[in-house]
CSV table of C-alpha atoms and ligand atoms in Angstrom, one decimal:
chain,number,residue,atom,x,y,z
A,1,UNK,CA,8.5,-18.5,23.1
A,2,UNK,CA,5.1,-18.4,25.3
A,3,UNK,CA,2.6,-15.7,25.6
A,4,UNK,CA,2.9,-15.6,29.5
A,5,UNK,CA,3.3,-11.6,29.9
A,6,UNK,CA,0.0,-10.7,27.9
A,7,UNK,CA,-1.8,-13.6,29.7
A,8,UNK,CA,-1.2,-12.3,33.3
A,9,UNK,CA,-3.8,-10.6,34.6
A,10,UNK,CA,-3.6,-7.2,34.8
A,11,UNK,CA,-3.2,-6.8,30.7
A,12,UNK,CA,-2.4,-2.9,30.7
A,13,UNK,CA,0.7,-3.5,33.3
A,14,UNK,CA,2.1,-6.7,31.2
A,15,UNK,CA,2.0,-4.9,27.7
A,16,UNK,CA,3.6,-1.9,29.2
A,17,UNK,CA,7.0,-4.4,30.4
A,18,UNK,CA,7.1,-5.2,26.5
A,19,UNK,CA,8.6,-3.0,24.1
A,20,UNK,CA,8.0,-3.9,20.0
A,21,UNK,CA,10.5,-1.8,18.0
A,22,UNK,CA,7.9,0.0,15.3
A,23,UNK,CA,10.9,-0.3,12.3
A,24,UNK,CA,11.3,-3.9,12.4
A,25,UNK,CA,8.5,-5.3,14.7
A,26,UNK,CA,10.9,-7.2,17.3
A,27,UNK,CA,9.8,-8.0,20.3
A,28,UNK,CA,11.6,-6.5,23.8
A,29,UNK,CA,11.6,-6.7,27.8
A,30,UNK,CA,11.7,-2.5,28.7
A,31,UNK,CA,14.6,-2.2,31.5
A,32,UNK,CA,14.3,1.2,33.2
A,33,UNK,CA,16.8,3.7,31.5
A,34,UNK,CA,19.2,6.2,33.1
A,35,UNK,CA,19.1,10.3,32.5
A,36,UNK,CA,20.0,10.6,28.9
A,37,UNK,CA,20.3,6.5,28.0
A,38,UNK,CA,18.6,5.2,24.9
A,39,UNK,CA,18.1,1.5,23.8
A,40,UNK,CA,18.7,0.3,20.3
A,41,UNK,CA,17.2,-2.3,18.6
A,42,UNK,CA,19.9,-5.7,17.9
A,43,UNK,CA,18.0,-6.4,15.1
A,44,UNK,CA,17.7,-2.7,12.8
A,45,UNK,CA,19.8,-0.4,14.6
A,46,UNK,CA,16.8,2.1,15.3
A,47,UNK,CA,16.5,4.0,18.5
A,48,UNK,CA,13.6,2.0,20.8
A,49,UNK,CA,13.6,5.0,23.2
A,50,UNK,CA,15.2,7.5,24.9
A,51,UNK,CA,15.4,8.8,28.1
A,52,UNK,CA,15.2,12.5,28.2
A,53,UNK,CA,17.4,14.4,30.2
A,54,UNK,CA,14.4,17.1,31.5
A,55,UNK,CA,11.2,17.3,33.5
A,56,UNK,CA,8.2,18.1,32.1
A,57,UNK,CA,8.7,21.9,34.1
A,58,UNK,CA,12.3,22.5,31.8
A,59,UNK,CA,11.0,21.5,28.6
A,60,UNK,CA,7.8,23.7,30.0
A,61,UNK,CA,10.1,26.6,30.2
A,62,UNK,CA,11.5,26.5,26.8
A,63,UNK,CA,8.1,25.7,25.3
A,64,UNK,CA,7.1,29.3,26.2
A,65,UNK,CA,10.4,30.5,24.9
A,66,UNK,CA,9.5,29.1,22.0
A,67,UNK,CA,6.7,31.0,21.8
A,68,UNK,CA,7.7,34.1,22.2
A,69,UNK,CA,10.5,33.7,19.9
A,70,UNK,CA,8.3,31.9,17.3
A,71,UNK,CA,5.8,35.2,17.4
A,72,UNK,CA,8.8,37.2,16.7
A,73,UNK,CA,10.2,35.2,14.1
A,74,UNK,CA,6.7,35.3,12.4
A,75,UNK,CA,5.8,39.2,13.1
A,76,UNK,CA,9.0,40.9,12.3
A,77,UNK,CA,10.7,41.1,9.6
A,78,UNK,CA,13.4,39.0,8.1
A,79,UNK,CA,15.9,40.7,6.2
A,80,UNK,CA,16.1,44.0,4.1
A,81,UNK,CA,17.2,44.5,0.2
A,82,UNK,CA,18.3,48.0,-0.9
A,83,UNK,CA,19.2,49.0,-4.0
A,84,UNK,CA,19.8,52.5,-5.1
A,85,UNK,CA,18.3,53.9,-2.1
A,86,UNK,CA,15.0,52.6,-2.2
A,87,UNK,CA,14.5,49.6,0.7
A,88,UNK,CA,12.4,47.0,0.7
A,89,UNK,CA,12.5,44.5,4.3
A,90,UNK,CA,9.6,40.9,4.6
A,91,UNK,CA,8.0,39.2,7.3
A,92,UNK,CA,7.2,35.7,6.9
A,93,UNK,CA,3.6,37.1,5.8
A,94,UNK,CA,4.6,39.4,3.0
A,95,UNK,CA,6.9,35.8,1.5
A,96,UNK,CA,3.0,34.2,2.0
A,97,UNK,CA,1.3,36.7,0.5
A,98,UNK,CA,3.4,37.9,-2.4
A,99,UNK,CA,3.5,34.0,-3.4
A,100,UNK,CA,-0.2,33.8,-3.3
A,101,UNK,CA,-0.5,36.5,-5.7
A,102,UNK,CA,2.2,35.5,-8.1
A,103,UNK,CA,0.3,32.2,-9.1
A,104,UNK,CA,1.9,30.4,-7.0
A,105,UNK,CA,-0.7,29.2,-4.4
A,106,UNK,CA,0.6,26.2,-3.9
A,107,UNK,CA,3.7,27.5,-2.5
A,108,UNK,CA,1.9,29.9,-0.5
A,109,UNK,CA,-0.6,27.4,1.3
A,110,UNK,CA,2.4,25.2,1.7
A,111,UNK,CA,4.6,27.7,3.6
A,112,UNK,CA,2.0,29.1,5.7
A,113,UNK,CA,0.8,25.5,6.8
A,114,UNK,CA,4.5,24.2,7.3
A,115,UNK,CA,6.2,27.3,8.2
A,116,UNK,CA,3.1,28.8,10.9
A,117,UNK,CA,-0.2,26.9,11.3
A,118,UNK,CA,1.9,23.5,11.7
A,119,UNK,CA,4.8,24.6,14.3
A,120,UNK,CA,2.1,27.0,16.1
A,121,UNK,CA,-0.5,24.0,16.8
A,122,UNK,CA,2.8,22.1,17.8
A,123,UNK,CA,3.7,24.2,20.2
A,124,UNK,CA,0.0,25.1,22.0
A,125,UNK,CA,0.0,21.4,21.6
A,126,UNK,CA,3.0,20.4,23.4
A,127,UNK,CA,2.6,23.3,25.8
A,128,UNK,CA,-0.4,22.5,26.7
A,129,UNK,CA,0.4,19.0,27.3
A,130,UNK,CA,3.3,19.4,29.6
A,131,UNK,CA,1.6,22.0,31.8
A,132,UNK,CA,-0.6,18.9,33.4
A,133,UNK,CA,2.4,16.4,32.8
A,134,UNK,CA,4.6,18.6,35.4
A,135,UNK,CA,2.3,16.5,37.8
A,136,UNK,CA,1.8,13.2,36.0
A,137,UNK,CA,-1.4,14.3,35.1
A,138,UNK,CA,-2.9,13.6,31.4
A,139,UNK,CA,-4.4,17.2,30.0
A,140,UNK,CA,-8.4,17.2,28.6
A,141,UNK,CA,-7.9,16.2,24.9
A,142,UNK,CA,-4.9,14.1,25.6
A,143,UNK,CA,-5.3,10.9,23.8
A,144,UNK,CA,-5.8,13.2,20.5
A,145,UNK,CA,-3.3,15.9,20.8
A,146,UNK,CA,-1.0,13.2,20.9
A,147,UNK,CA,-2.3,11.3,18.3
A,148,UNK,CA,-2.4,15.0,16.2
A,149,UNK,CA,1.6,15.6,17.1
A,150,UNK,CA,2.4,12.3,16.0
A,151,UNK,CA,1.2,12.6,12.3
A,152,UNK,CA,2.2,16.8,12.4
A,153,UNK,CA,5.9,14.9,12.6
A,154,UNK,CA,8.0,16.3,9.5
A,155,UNK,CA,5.3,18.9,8.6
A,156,UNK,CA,7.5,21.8,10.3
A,157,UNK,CA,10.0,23.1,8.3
A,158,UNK,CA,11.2,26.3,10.0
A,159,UNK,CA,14.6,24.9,10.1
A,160,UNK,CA,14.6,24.5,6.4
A,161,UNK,CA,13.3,27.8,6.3
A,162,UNK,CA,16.2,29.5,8.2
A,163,UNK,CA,18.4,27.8,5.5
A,164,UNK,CA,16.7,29.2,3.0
A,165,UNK,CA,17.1,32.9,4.4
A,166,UNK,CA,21.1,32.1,4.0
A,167,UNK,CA,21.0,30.7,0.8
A,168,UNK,CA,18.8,34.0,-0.3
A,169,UNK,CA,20.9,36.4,1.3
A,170,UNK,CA,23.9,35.2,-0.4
A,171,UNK,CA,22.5,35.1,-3.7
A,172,UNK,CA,20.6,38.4,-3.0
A,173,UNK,CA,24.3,39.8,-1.9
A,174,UNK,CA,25.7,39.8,-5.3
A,175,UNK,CA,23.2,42.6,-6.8
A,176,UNK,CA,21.7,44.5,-3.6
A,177,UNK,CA,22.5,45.5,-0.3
A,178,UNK,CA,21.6,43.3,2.2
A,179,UNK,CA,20.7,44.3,5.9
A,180,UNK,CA,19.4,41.7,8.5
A,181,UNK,CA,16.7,42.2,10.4
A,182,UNK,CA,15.9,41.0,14.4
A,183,UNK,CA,13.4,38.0,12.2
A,184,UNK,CA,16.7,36.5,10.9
A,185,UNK,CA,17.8,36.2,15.0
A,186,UNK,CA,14.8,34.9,16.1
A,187,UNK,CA,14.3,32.1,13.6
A,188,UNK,CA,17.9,31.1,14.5
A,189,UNK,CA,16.6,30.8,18.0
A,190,UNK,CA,13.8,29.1,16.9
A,191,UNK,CA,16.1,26.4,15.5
A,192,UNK,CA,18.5,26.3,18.0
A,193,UNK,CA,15.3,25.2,20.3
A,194,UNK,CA,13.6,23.1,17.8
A,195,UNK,CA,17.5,21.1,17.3
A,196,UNK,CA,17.0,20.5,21.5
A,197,UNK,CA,13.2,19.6,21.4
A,198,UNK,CA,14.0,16.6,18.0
A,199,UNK,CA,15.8,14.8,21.2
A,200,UNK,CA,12.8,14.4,22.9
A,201,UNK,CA,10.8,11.2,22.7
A,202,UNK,CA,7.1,12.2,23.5
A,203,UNK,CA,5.7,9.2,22.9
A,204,UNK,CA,6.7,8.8,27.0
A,205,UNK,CA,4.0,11.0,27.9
A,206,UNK,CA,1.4,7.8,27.4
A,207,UNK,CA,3.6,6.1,30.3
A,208,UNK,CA,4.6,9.3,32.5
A,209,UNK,CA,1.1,10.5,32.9
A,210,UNK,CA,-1.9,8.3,34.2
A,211,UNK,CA,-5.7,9.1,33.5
A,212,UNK,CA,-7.5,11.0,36.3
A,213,UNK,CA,-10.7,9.5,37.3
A,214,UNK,CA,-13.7,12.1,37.4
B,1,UNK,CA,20.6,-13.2,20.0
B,2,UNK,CA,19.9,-14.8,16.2
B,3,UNK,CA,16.4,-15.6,17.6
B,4,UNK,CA,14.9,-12.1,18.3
B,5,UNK,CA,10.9,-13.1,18.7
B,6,UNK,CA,8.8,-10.7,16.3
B,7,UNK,CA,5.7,-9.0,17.3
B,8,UNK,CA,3.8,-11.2,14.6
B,9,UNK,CA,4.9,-14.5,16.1
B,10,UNK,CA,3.6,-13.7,19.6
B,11,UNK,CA,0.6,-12.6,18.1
B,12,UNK,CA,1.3,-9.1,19.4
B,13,UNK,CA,0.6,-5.6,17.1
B,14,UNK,CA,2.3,-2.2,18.0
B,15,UNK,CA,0.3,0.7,17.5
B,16,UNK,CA,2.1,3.2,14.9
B,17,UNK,CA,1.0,5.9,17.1
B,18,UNK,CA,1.9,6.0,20.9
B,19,UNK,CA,3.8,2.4,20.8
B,20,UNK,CA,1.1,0.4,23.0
B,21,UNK,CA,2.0,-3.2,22.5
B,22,UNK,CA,-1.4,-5.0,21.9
B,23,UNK,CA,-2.5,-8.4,21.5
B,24,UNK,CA,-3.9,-9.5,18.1
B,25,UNK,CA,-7.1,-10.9,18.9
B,26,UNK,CA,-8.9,-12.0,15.3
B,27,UNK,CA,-12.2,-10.9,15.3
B,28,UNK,CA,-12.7,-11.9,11.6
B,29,UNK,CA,-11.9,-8.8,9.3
B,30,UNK,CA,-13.1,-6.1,11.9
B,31,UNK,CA,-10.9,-3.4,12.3
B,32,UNK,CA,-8.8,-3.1,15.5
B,33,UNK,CA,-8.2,-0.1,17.4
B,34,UNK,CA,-5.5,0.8,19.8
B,35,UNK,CA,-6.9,0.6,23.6
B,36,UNK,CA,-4.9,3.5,24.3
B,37,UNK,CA,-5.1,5.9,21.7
B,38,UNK,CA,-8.1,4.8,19.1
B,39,UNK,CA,-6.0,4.9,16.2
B,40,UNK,CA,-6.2,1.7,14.2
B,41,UNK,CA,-3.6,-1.1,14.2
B,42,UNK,CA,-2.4,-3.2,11.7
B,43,UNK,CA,0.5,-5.9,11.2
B,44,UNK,CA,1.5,-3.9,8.5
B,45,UNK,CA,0.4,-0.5,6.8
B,46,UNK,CA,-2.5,-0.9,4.9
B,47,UNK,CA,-1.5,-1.4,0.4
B,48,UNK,CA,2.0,-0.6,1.1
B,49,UNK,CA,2.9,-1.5,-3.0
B,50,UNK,CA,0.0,0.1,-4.6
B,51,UNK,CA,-0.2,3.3,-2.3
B,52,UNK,CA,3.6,3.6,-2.2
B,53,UNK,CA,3.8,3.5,-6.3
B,54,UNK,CA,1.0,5.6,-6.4
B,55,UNK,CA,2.6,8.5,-4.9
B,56,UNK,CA,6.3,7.5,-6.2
B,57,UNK,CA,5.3,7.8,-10.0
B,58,UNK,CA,3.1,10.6,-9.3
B,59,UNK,CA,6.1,12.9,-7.5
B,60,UNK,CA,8.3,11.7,-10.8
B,61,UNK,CA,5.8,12.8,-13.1
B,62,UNK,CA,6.3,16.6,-10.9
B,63,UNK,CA,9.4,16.2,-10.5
B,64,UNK,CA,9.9,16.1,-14.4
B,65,UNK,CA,8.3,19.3,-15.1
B,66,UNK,CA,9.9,20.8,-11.7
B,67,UNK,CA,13.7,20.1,-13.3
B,68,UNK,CA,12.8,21.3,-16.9
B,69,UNK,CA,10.8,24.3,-16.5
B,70,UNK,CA,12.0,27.5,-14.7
B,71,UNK,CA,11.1,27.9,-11.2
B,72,UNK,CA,12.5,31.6,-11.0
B,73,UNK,CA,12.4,34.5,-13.2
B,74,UNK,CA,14.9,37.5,-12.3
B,75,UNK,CA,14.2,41.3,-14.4
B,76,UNK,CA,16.8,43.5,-14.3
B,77,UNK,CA,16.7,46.5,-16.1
B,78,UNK,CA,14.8,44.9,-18.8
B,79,UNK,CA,17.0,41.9,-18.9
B,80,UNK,CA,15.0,39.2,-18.4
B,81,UNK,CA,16.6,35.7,-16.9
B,82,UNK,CA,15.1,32.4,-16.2
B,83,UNK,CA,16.6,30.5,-13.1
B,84,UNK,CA,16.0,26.5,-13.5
B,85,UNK,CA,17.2,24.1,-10.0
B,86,UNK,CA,20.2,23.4,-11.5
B,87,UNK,CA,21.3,26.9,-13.1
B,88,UNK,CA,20.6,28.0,-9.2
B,89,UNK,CA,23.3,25.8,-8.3
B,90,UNK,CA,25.7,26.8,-11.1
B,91,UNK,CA,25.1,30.5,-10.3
B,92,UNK,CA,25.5,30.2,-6.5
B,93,UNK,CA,28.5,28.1,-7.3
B,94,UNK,CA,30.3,30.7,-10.1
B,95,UNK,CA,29.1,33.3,-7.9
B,96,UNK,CA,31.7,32.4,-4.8
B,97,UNK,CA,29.6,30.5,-2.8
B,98,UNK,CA,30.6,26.6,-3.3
B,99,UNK,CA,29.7,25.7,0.1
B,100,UNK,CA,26.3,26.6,0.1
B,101,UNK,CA,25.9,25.5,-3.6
B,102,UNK,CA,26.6,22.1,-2.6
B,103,UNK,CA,24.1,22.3,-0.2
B,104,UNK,CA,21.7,23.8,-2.3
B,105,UNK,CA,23.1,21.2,-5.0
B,106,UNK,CA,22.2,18.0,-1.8
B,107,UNK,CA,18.9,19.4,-1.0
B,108,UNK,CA,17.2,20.2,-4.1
B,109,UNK,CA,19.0,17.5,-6.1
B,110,UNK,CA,20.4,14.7,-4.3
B,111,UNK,CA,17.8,14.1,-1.8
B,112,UNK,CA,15.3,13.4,-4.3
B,113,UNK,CA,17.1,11.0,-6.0
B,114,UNK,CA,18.2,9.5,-3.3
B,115,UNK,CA,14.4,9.3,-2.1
B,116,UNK,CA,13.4,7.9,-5.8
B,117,UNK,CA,16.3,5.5,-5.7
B,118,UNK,CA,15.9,4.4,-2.2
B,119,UNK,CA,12.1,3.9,-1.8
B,120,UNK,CA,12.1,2.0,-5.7
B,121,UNK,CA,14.9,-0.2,-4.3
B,122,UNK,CA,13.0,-1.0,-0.8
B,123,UNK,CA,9.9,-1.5,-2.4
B,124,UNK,CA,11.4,-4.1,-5.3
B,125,UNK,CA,13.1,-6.2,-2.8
B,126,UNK,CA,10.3,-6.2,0.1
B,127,UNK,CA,7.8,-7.6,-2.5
B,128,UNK,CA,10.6,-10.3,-3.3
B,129,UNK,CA,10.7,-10.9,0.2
B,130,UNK,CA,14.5,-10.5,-0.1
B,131,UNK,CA,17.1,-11.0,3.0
B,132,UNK,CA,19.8,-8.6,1.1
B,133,UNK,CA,21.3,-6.1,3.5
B,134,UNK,CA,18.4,-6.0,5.3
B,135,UNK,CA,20.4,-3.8,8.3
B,136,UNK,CA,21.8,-0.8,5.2
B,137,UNK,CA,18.2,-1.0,4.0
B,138,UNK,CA,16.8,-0.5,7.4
B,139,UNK,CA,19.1,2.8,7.4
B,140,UNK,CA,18.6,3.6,4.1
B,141,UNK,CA,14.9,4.4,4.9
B,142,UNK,CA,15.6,6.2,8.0
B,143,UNK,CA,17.5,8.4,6.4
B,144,UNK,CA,15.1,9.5,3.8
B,145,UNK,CA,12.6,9.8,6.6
B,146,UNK,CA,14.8,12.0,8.4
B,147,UNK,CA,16.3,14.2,5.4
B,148,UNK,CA,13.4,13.9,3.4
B,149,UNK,CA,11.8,17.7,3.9
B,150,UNK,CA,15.0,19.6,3.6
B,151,UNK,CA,14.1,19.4,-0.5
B,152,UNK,CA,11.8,22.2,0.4
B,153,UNK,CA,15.0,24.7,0.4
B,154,UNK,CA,14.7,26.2,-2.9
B,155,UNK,CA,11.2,26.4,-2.8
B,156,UNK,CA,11.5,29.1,0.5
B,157,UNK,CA,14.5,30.7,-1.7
B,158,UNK,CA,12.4,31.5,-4.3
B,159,UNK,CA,9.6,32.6,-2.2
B,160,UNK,CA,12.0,35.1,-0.4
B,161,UNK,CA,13.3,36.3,-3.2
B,162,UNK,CA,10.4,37.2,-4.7
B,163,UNK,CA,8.8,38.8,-1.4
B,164,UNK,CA,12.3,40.9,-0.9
B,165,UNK,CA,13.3,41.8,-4.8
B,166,UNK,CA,10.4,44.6,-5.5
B,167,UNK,CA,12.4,47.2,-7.1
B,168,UNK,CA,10.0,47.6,-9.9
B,169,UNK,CA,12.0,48.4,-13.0
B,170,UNK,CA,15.8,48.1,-11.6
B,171,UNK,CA,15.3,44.3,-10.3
B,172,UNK,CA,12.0,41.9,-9.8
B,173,UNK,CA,11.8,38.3,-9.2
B,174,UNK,CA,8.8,36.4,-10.0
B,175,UNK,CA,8.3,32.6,-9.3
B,176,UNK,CA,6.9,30.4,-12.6
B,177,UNK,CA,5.6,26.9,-12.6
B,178,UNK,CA,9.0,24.8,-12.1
B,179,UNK,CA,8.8,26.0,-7.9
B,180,UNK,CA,5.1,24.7,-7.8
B,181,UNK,CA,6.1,21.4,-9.2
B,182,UNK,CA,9.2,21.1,-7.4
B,183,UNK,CA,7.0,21.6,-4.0
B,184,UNK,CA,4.8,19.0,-5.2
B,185,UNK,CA,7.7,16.7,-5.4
B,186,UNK,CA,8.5,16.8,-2.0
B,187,UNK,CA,5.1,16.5,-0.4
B,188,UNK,CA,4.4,13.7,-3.1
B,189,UNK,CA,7.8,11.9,-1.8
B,190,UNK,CA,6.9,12.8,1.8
B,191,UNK,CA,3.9,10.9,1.3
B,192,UNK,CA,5.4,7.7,-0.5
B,193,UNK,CA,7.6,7.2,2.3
B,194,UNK,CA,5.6,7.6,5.2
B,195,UNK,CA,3.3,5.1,3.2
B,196,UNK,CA,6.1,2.6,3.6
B,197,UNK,CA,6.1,-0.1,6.3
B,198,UNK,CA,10.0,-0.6,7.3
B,199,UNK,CA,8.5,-3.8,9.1
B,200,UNK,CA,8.4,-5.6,5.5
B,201,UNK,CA,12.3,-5.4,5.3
B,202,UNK,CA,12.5,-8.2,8.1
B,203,UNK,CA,10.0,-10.2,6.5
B,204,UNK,CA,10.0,-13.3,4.3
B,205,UNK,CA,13.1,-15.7,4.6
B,206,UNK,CA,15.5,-15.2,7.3
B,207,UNK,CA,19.0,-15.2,6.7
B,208,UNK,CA,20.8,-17.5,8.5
B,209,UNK,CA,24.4,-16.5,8.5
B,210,UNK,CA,24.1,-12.8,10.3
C,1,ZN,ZN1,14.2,-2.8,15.1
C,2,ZN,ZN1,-2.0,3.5,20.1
């Protein structure tokens, strides 16, 4: 095996033909991939990359829908308990609050930083990133945003979240009456988007997009 | 295709961040950073053993407490009821709701086994340099990484419940000390496997027959 491809002169073109699979550390040619193709590594079974099926102006498009449907999720409520008459309905906030003064403070910073400060920076993040990618551009604060959204990774749970709303309501079921609110809807949304955004490989930003000069 | 070259042989590094393949110029033991995006690169993670153990006995020293004590406490008319993980599962299971309580029963149970189990076993046989199943074992830690942070379940449960059951004297929920531990499991665990370097699994003695 010889070095030639990192010895050629232009370095930054050479290392992009090479491909090193980050679970096992093999060694690979890139070969251009069709819509919707991924390669798999021969020696761990891993996914080297993927191809996404979108342009930077769909994925765009349900960035902002996830927006709007995140705010909802977050600002209305999620479900209401009744019992005897007397009603009592929760936003993501009140679960926040009412855990940060039951002694349990830890929970509390942990859902608010997994279930809203973590998925919002995601998506400014990612938003924000795309809107210059659309023309293979590479937004101010690129190099870390991206290094930001790669360790932010399995810090968003608002899909284990939406599982836990089911799991509640059934056990909440057996005592009270249980009425669910538009919250419950949108966090379903929210994971119905988040199930189609995990297929994306971001990492090809770094090659899609090229520096501007000044 | 039994000769796959690794990035160490060609004296090549991947950045853990955005994948830039690198060369590995030694410049004594001064810390390399990746051209593209800063962050620094290593052949392997840093202490993989001793950060790795760390945070694996550390989350079983929570996860202790998290499985004895009560994480919820349910008041009903002055009948007072303390919920642990596993009488959670029992109830939702008695209660007509198998399906979920086997989910509830994978998340909050299985999954940190598994994640125990899994990263104990990858760690012994990485240190012994050991060519056993190295594909399964490859797989095995994907899968924690990828199931990993659904533990987290009963921990929003009980934080629901307790936001939604405020019925003063008819019905409360309160959380106790078992749900903070049990949270501190799973970021613990978290931790301990991202600390992991699935790289080590392919290193030490190739096998010859696969
Ligand atoms: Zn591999
Ligand atoms: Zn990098």
């Amino acid at each position: 095996m010889d070095l030639s491809p990192t010895d050629a002169p232009d370095d930054a073109t050479a290392a992009q033909a090479l491909l090193i699979c980050e679970h096992c550390d093999t060694v690979y040619h890139r070969r251009p991939l069709a819509k919707g193709e991924g390669a798999e590594c021969a020696r761990c079974g891993a996914v080297l990359e993927r191809c996404r099926g979108m342009r930077a102006n769909g994925l765009l498009a349900l960035i902002l829908t996830a927006l709007v449907v995140f705010a909802q999720a977050t600002l209305w409520p999620i479900v209401t308990l009744g019992l005897n008459g007397q009603y009592v309905d929760a936003t993501l906030w009140d679960v926040i609050h009412t855990m940060w003064l039951d002694q349990s403070q830890v929970v509390a910073v942990l859902a608010a930083l997994t279930l809203f400060v973590f998925p919002l920076c995601k998506i400014f993040a990612l938003g924000w990133l795309l809107l210059y990618a659309r023309s293979g551009r590479r937004a101010p604060g690129f190099r870390p945003l991206m290094v930001a959204m790669h360790h932010l990774g399995p810090w968003t749970m608002s899909e284990v979240f939406v599982l836990g709303a089911l799991v509640s309501i059934v056990k909440a079921h057996l005592y009270f009456d249980v009425l669910p609110d538009p919250g419950i809807y949108a966090y379903a949304g929210l994971m119905l988007l988040i199930t189609v955004f995990a297929g994306v490989d971001l990492s090809r930003l770094w090659d899609e997009t090229r520096e501007e000069s000044p | 295709m039994s000769t796959l070259p690794r990035a160490t042989e060609l004296g090549l590094i991947g950045c853990h961040v955005c994948g830039q393949v690198c060369r590995a110029v030694d410049e004594g033991d001064g810390v390399l950073a990746c051209p593209r995006c800063g962050s620094s690169l290593h052949r392997r993670k840093p202490a993989v053993y001793a950060r790795c153990w760390a945070l694996l006995i550390a989350a079983f020293l929570m996860y202790v407490p998290a499985n004895v004590l009560p994480i919820m406490r349910t008041a009903s008319l002055g009948d007072i009821d303390d919920n642990t993980i596993l009488s959670g599962v029992v109830e939702l299971w008695v209660k007509g709701s198998p399906g979920l309580a086997v989910i509830v029963f994978c998340a909050s149970i299985m999954v940190p086994m598994l994640k125990f189990l899994a990263l104990s076993t990858l760690l012994i046989t990485c240190r012994r340099g050991s060519n056993w199943a190295r594909r399964q074992r490859a797989q095995l830690y994907r899968l924690v990484e990828l199931i990993g942070y659904w533990s987290m379940l009963d921990v929003f449960v009980v934080a629901l419940l307790t936001a939604l059951v405020r019925f003063g004297y008819f019905s409360l929920v309160e959380p106790l000390p078992g749900v903070v531990f049990f949270g501190l499991t799973v970021v613990l665990t978290m931790f301990a496997s991202m600390c992991f370097d699935p790289r080590l699994i392919w290193d030490g003695k190739e096998d010859s027959d696969d």
